[in-house]
Amino acid sequence: MVTLLALCSSLVWGTSDFAGGSFTKRIAAVRVVGVAQIGGLIIMTVVLLARLVAGEVPADGLWPLYGALAGITGAVGLVCFYAALSLGTMGVVSPIAAMGAIVPVTIGISRGERFSAAVAIGLALMLIGVVLASGPELSGDAGRLPMLLAACAACCFGLSLFFMNEGAAIDIVPALWAMRVASVATLLTAWWLWPGGPPGGSVRRRDVLPLMLVGSGDLAANVLFSVAATGGLVSVVSVLGSLYPVVTLLWARALLGERLRPIQLAGVATTVAGLAFVVQ
């Protein structure tokens, strides 16, 4: 069940990331993420209020802190990720951003978590795959900015996964609500302080509902991951939850007709193989 939930979170995350990345082709990434996260905040506020009305009081603990940290790092990661998707090739950017799973894996190991040799081999394959997939980009043919943004997103996503797990271990619902509050506050602050407004197009009225649906999808993936993480090792669940690049790549191929260079295909395949190795 833990494996299934983690894989489902990847499916939902991959679909939401594809949709969000598509919007950033014409709308500033910070605006896309800001509106999307408001959708998730509305849902979590309703759920939390329903719990309070039913007499369920949030558990004692540091869930507000962990939720806030998850929200801030997640928001920064999403902006970098969507910006990278708008500039680079989805099939290359997504696997690099997925390497954020290494952050909670490293933290888990330092805290005493142990896993099999298969997982270690899988992580090594992921690293090799990222290098291969990034080769043409780093050579300057397609620009370095998308890869730098994707790397930043990876670090932020990894930290967000870890903080999300810590908060969910205390109380999932209020932790996810705190995460959304912090995420929206961070994005709106950045939006407001940006000199002249963030570069890129503005959100039109007809874009609001679709963007909020994207945010709802991201929230659903957060819920699936949090439930999975409370039932298994965060190091392993984080890797399983990072399979979303496969979904993003399939959508990009099916709807955008993206084509990757041979070395990029090899890199993406190696990354996917590493992720699949961990599942076995």
mmCIF file of C-alpha atoms in Angstrom:
data_model
loop_
_atom_site.group_PDB
_atom_site.id
_atom_site.type_symbol
_atom_site.label_atom_id
_atom_site.label_comp_id
_atom_site.label_asym_id
_atom_site.label_seq_id
_atom_site.Cartn_x
_atom_site.Cartn_y
_atom_site.Cartn_z
ATOM 1 C CA MET A 1 0.000 0.000 0.000
ATOM 2 C CA VAL A 2 2.872 2.399 0.807
ATOM 3 C CA THR A 3 4.441 1.740 -2.596
ATOM 4 C CA LEU A 4 1.121 2.238 -4.383
ATOM 5 C CA LEU A 5 0.431 5.545 -2.627
ATOM 6 C CA ALA A 6 3.919 6.844 -3.402
ATOM 7 C CA LEU A 7 3.592 5.867 -7.064
ATOM 8 C CA CYS A 8 0.154 7.504 -7.260
ATOM 9 C CA SER A 9 1.668 10.708 -5.874
ATOM 10 C CA SER A 10 4.167 10.599 -8.758
ATOM 11 C CA LEU A 11 1.336 10.171 -11.258
ATOM 12 C CA VAL A 12 -0.561 13.188 -9.923
ATOM 13 C CA TRP A 13 2.573 15.319 -9.514
ATOM 14 C CA GLY A 14 3.702 14.562 -13.052
ATOM 15 C CA THR A 15 0.348 15.562 -14.527
ATOM 16 C CA SER A 16 0.152 18.760 -12.467
ATOM 17 C CA ASP A 17 3.730 19.700 -13.363
ATOM 18 C CA PHE A 18 3.027 19.264 -17.063
ATOM 19 C CA ALA A 19 -0.050 21.481 -16.848
ATOM 20 C CA GLY A 20 1.712 24.098 -14.714
ATOM 21 C CA GLY A 21 4.742 24.117 -16.987
ATOM 22 C CA SER A 22 2.497 24.647 -20.003
ATOM 23 C CA PHE A 23 0.962 27.742 -18.397
ATOM 24 C CA THR A 24 4.412 29.268 -17.828
ATOM 25 C CA LYS A 25 4.900 29.452 -21.587
ATOM 26 C CA ARG A 26 2.830 32.653 -21.476
ATOM 27 C CA ILE A 27 2.429 33.527 -17.775
ATOM 28 C CA ALA A 28 5.152 34.397 -15.246
ATOM 29 C CA ALA A 29 6.080 31.325 -13.187
ATOM 30 C CA VAL A 30 5.575 33.066 -9.832
ATOM 31 C CA ARG A 31 2.037 34.039 -10.915
ATOM 32 C CA VAL A 32 1.236 30.523 -12.078
ATOM 33 C CA VAL A 33 2.412 28.955 -8.827
ATOM 34 C CA GLY A 34 0.805 31.669 -6.674
ATOM 35 C CA VAL A 35 -2.683 31.234 -8.120
ATOM 36 C CA ALA A 36 -2.332 27.441 -8.158
ATOM 37 C CA GLN A 37 -1.330 27.332 -4.494
ATOM 38 C CA ILE A 38 -4.321 29.487 -3.530
ATOM 39 C CA GLY A 39 -6.541 26.715 -4.885
ATOM 40 C CA GLY A 40 -4.854 24.202 -2.606
ATOM 41 C CA LEU A 41 -5.075 26.600 0.359
ATOM 42 C CA ILE A 42 -8.837 27.002 -0.092
ATOM 43 C CA ILE A 43 -9.335 23.232 -0.065
ATOM 44 C CA MET A 44 -7.130 22.671 2.990
ATOM 45 C CA THR A 45 -8.858 25.507 4.881
ATOM 46 C CA VAL A 46 -12.249 23.908 4.279
ATOM 47 C CA VAL A 47 -10.948 20.484 5.371
ATOM 48 C CA LEU A 48 -9.314 21.898 8.508
ATOM 49 C CA LEU A 49 -12.451 23.845 9.467
ATOM 50 C CA ALA A 50 -14.539 20.711 8.969
ATOM 51 C CA ARG A 51 -12.233 18.854 11.339
ATOM 52 C CA LEU A 52 -12.461 21.603 13.935
ATOM 53 C CA VAL A 53 -16.249 21.657 13.709
ATOM 54 C CA ALA A 54 -16.219 17.883 14.208
ATOM 55 C CA GLY A 55 -14.228 18.400 17.391
ATOM 56 C CA GLU A 56 -10.862 17.140 16.091
ATOM 57 C CA VAL A 57 -8.176 19.374 17.549
ATOM 58 C CA PRO A 58 -4.727 19.417 15.864
ATOM 59 C CA ALA A 59 -2.123 17.371 17.683
ATOM 60 C CA ASP A 60 0.502 19.066 19.815
ATOM 61 C CA GLY A 61 3.910 19.399 18.237
ATOM 62 C CA LEU A 62 5.969 21.319 15.710
ATOM 63 C CA TRP A 63 3.664 20.741 12.716
ATOM 64 C CA PRO A 64 3.276 24.536 12.153
ATOM 65 C CA LEU A 65 7.068 24.890 11.806
ATOM 66 C CA TYR A 66 7.522 21.845 9.576
ATOM 67 C CA GLY A 67 4.511 22.834 7.485
ATOM 68 C CA ALA A 68 5.833 26.367 7.024
ATOM 69 C CA LEU A 69 9.294 25.154 6.041
ATOM 70 C CA ALA A 70 7.776 22.669 3.583
ATOM 71 C CA GLY A 71 5.650 25.437 2.084
ATOM 72 C CA ILE A 72 8.472 27.936 1.667
ATOM 73 C CA THR A 73 10.940 25.468 0.135
ATOM 74 C CA GLY A 74 8.193 23.944 -2.010
ATOM 75 C CA ALA A 75 7.105 27.345 -3.327
ATOM 76 C CA VAL A 76 10.649 28.340 -4.293
ATOM 77 C CA GLY A 77 11.134 24.928 -5.902
ATOM 78 C CA LEU A 78 7.939 25.174 -7.939
ATOM 79 C CA VAL A 79 8.804 28.629 -9.272
ATOM 80 C CA CYS A 80 12.263 27.423 -10.333
ATOM 81 C CA PHE A 81 10.808 24.235 -11.799
ATOM 82 C CA TYR A 82 8.055 25.919 -13.810
ATOM 83 C CA ALA A 83 10.493 28.561 -15.020
ATOM 84 C CA ALA A 84 12.867 25.781 -16.129
ATOM 85 C CA LEU A 85 10.032 23.974 -17.919
ATOM 86 C CA SER A 86 9.134 27.157 -19.782
ATOM 87 C CA LEU A 87 12.738 27.540 -21.026
ATOM 88 C CA GLY A 88 13.963 23.983 -21.472
ATOM 89 C CA THR A 89 12.823 20.562 -22.621
ATOM 90 C CA MET A 90 10.366 18.895 -20.252
ATOM 91 C CA GLY A 91 11.911 15.460 -20.704
ATOM 92 C CA VAL A 92 15.289 16.743 -19.468
ATOM 93 C CA VAL A 93 14.264 19.289 -16.828
ATOM 94 C CA SER A 94 11.921 16.915 -14.971
ATOM 95 C CA PRO A 95 14.448 14.122 -14.268
ATOM 96 C CA ILE A 96 16.960 16.654 -12.942
ATOM 97 C CA ALA A 97 14.375 18.210 -10.623
ATOM 98 C CA ALA A 98 13.471 14.701 -9.441
ATOM 99 C CA MET A 99 16.983 14.315 -8.059
ATOM 100 C CA GLY A 100 15.717 16.277 -5.068
ATOM 101 C CA ALA A 101 14.796 12.857 -3.654
ATOM 102 C CA ILE A 102 18.459 12.466 -2.727
ATOM 103 C CA VAL A 103 18.060 15.160 -0.045
ATOM 104 C CA PRO A 104 15.575 13.236 2.168
ATOM 105 C CA VAL A 105 17.440 9.999 1.392
ATOM 106 C CA THR A 106 20.663 11.527 2.738
ATOM 107 C CA ILE A 107 18.893 12.915 5.793
ATOM 108 C CA GLY A 108 17.201 9.562 6.387
ATOM 109 C CA ILE A 109 20.509 7.701 6.262
ATOM 110 C CA SER A 110 22.088 10.190 8.668
ATOM 111 C CA ARG A 111 19.209 9.503 11.066
ATOM 112 C CA GLY A 112 19.726 5.755 10.978
ATOM 113 C CA GLU A 113 17.491 4.571 8.114
ATOM 114 C CA ARG A 114 18.917 1.613 6.194
ATOM 115 C CA PHE A 115 17.935 0.167 2.822
ATOM 116 C CA SER A 116 19.111 -2.566 0.479
ATOM 117 C CA ALA A 117 21.937 -2.519 -2.047
ATOM 118 C CA ALA A 118 19.302 -2.275 -4.799
ATOM 119 C CA VAL A 119 18.314 1.199 -3.597
ATOM 120 C CA ALA A 120 21.960 2.304 -3.538
ATOM 121 C CA ILE A 121 22.419 1.061 -7.110
ATOM 122 C CA GLY A 122 19.247 2.856 -8.151
ATOM 123 C CA LEU A 123 20.453 6.165 -6.719
ATOM 124 C CA ALA A 124 23.782 5.786 -8.535
ATOM 125 C CA LEU A 125 21.954 5.160 -11.819
ATOM 126 C CA MET A 126 19.868 8.285 -11.227
ATOM 127 C CA LEU A 127 23.002 10.408 -10.832
ATOM 128 C CA ILE A 128 24.526 8.990 -14.022
ATOM 129 C CA GLY A 129 21.272 9.584 -15.868
ATOM 130 C CA VAL A 130 21.165 13.231 -14.815
ATOM 131 C CA VAL A 131 24.700 13.818 -16.105
ATOM 132 C CA LEU A 132 23.870 12.214 -19.462
ATOM 133 C CA ALA A 133 20.558 14.040 -19.801
ATOM 134 C CA SER A 134 22.197 17.376 -18.983
ATOM 135 C CA GLY A 135 25.153 17.000 -21.364
ATOM 136 C CA PRO A 136 23.797 18.849 -24.420
ATOM 137 C CA GLU A 137 22.284 21.539 -22.222
ATOM 138 C CA LEU A 138 25.504 22.191 -20.302
ATOM 139 C CA SER A 139 27.462 22.385 -23.548
ATOM 140 C CA GLY A 140 25.616 25.595 -24.328
ATOM 141 C CA ASP A 141 23.475 24.315 -27.216
ATOM 142 C CA ALA A 142 20.247 24.922 -25.329
ATOM 143 C CA GLY A 143 21.419 27.266 -22.559
ATOM 144 C CA ARG A 144 22.441 26.597 -18.977
ATOM 145 C CA LEU A 145 19.670 28.525 -17.231
ATOM 146 C CA PRO A 146 17.026 25.739 -17.434
ATOM 147 C CA MET A 147 19.476 23.253 -15.895
ATOM 148 C CA LEU A 148 20.470 25.645 -13.099
ATOM 149 C CA LEU A 149 16.821 26.324 -12.317
ATOM 150 C CA ALA A 150 16.074 22.592 -12.335
ATOM 151 C CA ALA A 151 18.981 21.937 -9.939
ATOM 152 C CA CYS A 152 17.680 24.634 -7.586
ATOM 153 C CA ALA A 153 14.215 23.095 -7.806
ATOM 154 C CA ALA A 154 15.683 19.684 -6.946
ATOM 155 C CA CYS A 155 17.246 20.970 -3.720
ATOM 156 C CA CYS A 156 14.077 22.779 -2.687
ATOM 157 C CA PHE A 157 11.835 19.812 -3.518
ATOM 158 C CA GLY A 158 14.046 17.495 -1.492
ATOM 159 C CA LEU A 159 13.884 19.723 1.569
ATOM 160 C CA SER A 160 10.137 20.168 1.116
ATOM 161 C CA LEU A 161 9.624 16.382 1.007
ATOM 162 C CA PHE A 162 11.580 15.983 4.225
ATOM 163 C CA PHE A 163 9.748 18.760 6.081
ATOM 164 C CA MET A 164 6.419 17.492 4.738
ATOM 165 C CA ASN A 165 7.146 14.049 6.160
ATOM 166 C CA GLU A 166 8.117 15.486 9.540
ATOM 167 C CA GLY A 167 4.906 17.505 9.748
ATOM 168 C CA ALA A 168 2.705 14.653 8.521
ATOM 169 C CA ALA A 169 4.139 12.358 11.195
ATOM 170 C CA ILE A 170 2.591 14.698 13.778
ATOM 171 C CA ASP A 171 -0.738 15.563 12.084
ATOM 172 C CA ILE A 172 -1.231 15.485 8.321
ATOM 173 C CA VAL A 173 -4.161 17.882 7.821
ATOM 174 C CA PRO A 174 -2.944 20.902 9.842
ATOM 175 C CA ALA A 175 0.607 20.360 8.585
ATOM 176 C CA LEU A 176 -0.555 20.522 4.956
ATOM 177 C CA TRP A 177 -2.677 23.576 5.772
ATOM 178 C CA ALA A 178 0.350 25.331 7.311
ATOM 179 C CA MET A 179 2.343 24.327 4.252
ATOM 180 C CA ARG A 180 -0.160 26.006 1.928
ATOM 181 C CA VAL A 181 -0.389 29.151 4.083
ATOM 182 C CA ALA A 182 3.391 29.568 4.032
ATOM 183 C CA SER A 183 3.574 28.787 0.319
ATOM 184 C CA VAL A 184 0.928 31.341 -0.651
ATOM 185 C CA ALA A 185 2.395 33.988 1.687
ATOM 186 C CA THR A 186 5.879 33.485 0.209
ATOM 187 C CA LEU A 187 4.659 33.694 -3.378
ATOM 188 C CA LEU A 188 2.412 36.715 -2.834
ATOM 189 C CA THR A 189 5.248 38.529 -1.036
ATOM 190 C CA ALA A 190 7.629 37.813 -3.911
ATOM 191 C CA TRP A 191 4.966 38.926 -6.381
ATOM 192 C CA TRP A 192 4.390 42.183 -4.488
ATOM 193 C CA LEU A 193 8.078 43.036 -3.934
ATOM 194 C CA TRP A 194 9.211 42.225 -7.492
ATOM 195 C CA PRO A 195 10.288 45.542 -9.115
ATOM 196 C CA GLY A 196 7.873 46.293 -11.928
ATOM 197 C CA GLY A 197 6.195 42.918 -11.402
ATOM 198 C CA PRO A 198 7.573 39.508 -12.348
ATOM 199 C CA PRO A 199 8.605 39.131 -16.007
ATOM 200 C CA GLY A 200 6.136 37.320 -18.225
ATOM 201 C CA GLY A 201 2.442 37.492 -18.960
ATOM 202 C CA SER A 202 -0.370 38.094 -16.480
ATOM 203 C CA VAL A 203 -3.079 35.724 -15.283
ATOM 204 C CA ARG A 204 -6.345 36.193 -17.144
ATOM 205 C CA ARG A 205 -9.708 35.605 -15.545
ATOM 206 C CA ARG A 206 -10.275 32.438 -17.554
ATOM 207 C CA ASP A 207 -6.926 31.069 -16.309
ATOM 208 C CA VAL A 208 -7.811 31.245 -12.610
ATOM 209 C CA LEU A 209 -9.914 28.080 -12.343
ATOM 210 C CA PRO A 210 -7.554 25.866 -14.402
ATOM 211 C CA LEU A 211 -4.583 27.104 -12.361
ATOM 212 C CA MET A 212 -6.410 26.368 -9.112
ATOM 213 C CA LEU A 213 -7.096 22.861 -10.425
ATOM 214 C CA VAL A 214 -3.360 22.483 -11.025
ATOM 215 C CA GLY A 215 -2.788 23.513 -7.405
ATOM 216 C CA SER A 216 -5.424 21.032 -6.268
ATOM 217 C CA GLY A 217 -3.560 18.294 -8.113
ATOM 218 C CA ASP A 218 -0.335 19.277 -6.380
ATOM 219 C CA LEU A 219 -2.171 19.162 -3.048
ATOM 220 C CA ALA A 220 -3.556 15.695 -3.809
ATOM 221 C CA ALA A 221 -0.028 14.485 -4.539
ATOM 222 C CA ASN A 222 1.148 16.000 -1.242
ATOM 223 C CA VAL A 223 -1.577 14.091 0.611
ATOM 224 C CA LEU A 224 -0.702 10.786 -1.090
ATOM 225 C CA PHE A 225 2.995 11.270 -0.347
ATOM 226 C CA SER A 226 2.378 12.249 3.284
ATOM 227 C CA VAL A 227 0.226 9.191 3.948
ATOM 228 C CA ALA A 228 2.816 6.951 2.277
ATOM 229 C CA ALA A 229 5.681 8.530 4.232
ATOM 230 C CA THR A 230 3.956 7.926 7.568
ATOM 231 C CA GLY A 231 3.828 4.204 6.734
ATOM 232 C CA GLY A 232 7.340 3.674 5.352
ATOM 233 C CA LEU A 233 10.912 4.930 5.289
ATOM 234 C CA VAL A 234 11.038 8.538 4.103
ATOM 235 C CA SER A 235 14.212 7.773 2.141
ATOM 236 C CA VAL A 236 12.507 5.082 0.047
ATOM 237 C CA VAL A 237 9.122 6.796 -0.250
ATOM 238 C CA SER A 238 10.827 9.997 -1.433
ATOM 239 C CA VAL A 239 12.465 8.142 -4.312
ATOM 240 C CA LEU A 240 9.192 6.453 -5.278
ATOM 241 C CA GLY A 241 7.430 9.799 -5.114
ATOM 242 C CA SER A 242 10.003 11.210 -7.526
ATOM 243 C CA LEU A 243 8.925 9.064 -10.465
ATOM 244 C CA TYR A 244 6.805 11.965 -11.727
ATOM 245 C CA PRO A 245 9.295 12.883 -14.508
ATOM 246 C CA VAL A 246 8.146 9.756 -16.340
ATOM 247 C CA VAL A 247 4.577 11.063 -16.352
ATOM 248 C CA THR A 248 5.657 14.567 -17.393
ATOM 249 C CA LEU A 249 7.763 13.116 -20.193
ATOM 250 C CA LEU A 250 4.882 10.973 -21.484
ATOM 251 C CA TRP A 251 2.552 13.979 -21.542
ATOM 252 C CA ALA A 252 5.198 16.085 -23.303
ATOM 253 C CA ARG A 253 5.692 13.415 -25.945
ATOM 254 C CA ALA A 254 1.980 12.793 -26.428
ATOM 255 C CA LEU A 255 0.750 16.398 -26.521
ATOM 256 C CA LEU A 256 3.788 18.487 -27.514
ATOM 257 C CA GLY A 257 5.666 16.037 -29.720
ATOM 258 C CA GLU A 258 8.961 16.728 -27.945
ATOM 259 C CA ARG A 259 12.010 14.914 -29.315
ATOM 260 C CA LEU A 260 15.169 14.328 -27.306
ATOM 261 C CA ARG A 261 18.717 13.842 -28.556
ATOM 262 C CA PRO A 262 20.169 10.317 -28.281
ATOM 263 C CA ILE A 263 22.345 11.173 -25.269
ATOM 264 C CA GLN A 264 19.365 12.796 -23.570
ATOM 265 C CA LEU A 265 17.225 9.746 -24.237
ATOM 266 C CA ALA A 266 19.966 7.599 -22.722
ATOM 267 C CA GLY A 267 20.115 9.878 -19.694
ATOM 268 C CA VAL A 268 16.367 9.882 -19.148
ATOM 269 C CA ALA A 269 16.255 6.082 -19.610
ATOM 270 C CA THR A 270 19.076 5.605 -17.099
ATOM 271 C CA THR A 271 17.346 7.871 -14.594
ATOM 272 C CA VAL A 272 14.092 5.976 -14.983
ATOM 273 C CA ALA A 273 15.956 2.661 -14.689
ATOM 274 C CA GLY A 274 17.475 3.820 -11.429
ATOM 275 C CA LEU A 275 14.075 4.778 -10.068
ATOM 276 C CA ALA A 276 12.604 1.450 -11.201
ATOM 277 C CA PHE A 277 15.513 -0.384 -9.552
ATOM 278 C CA VAL A 278 14.457 1.055 -6.205
ATOM 279 C CA VAL A 279 10.883 -0.164 -6.635
ATOM 280 C CA GLN A 280 11.967 -3.804 -6.942
#
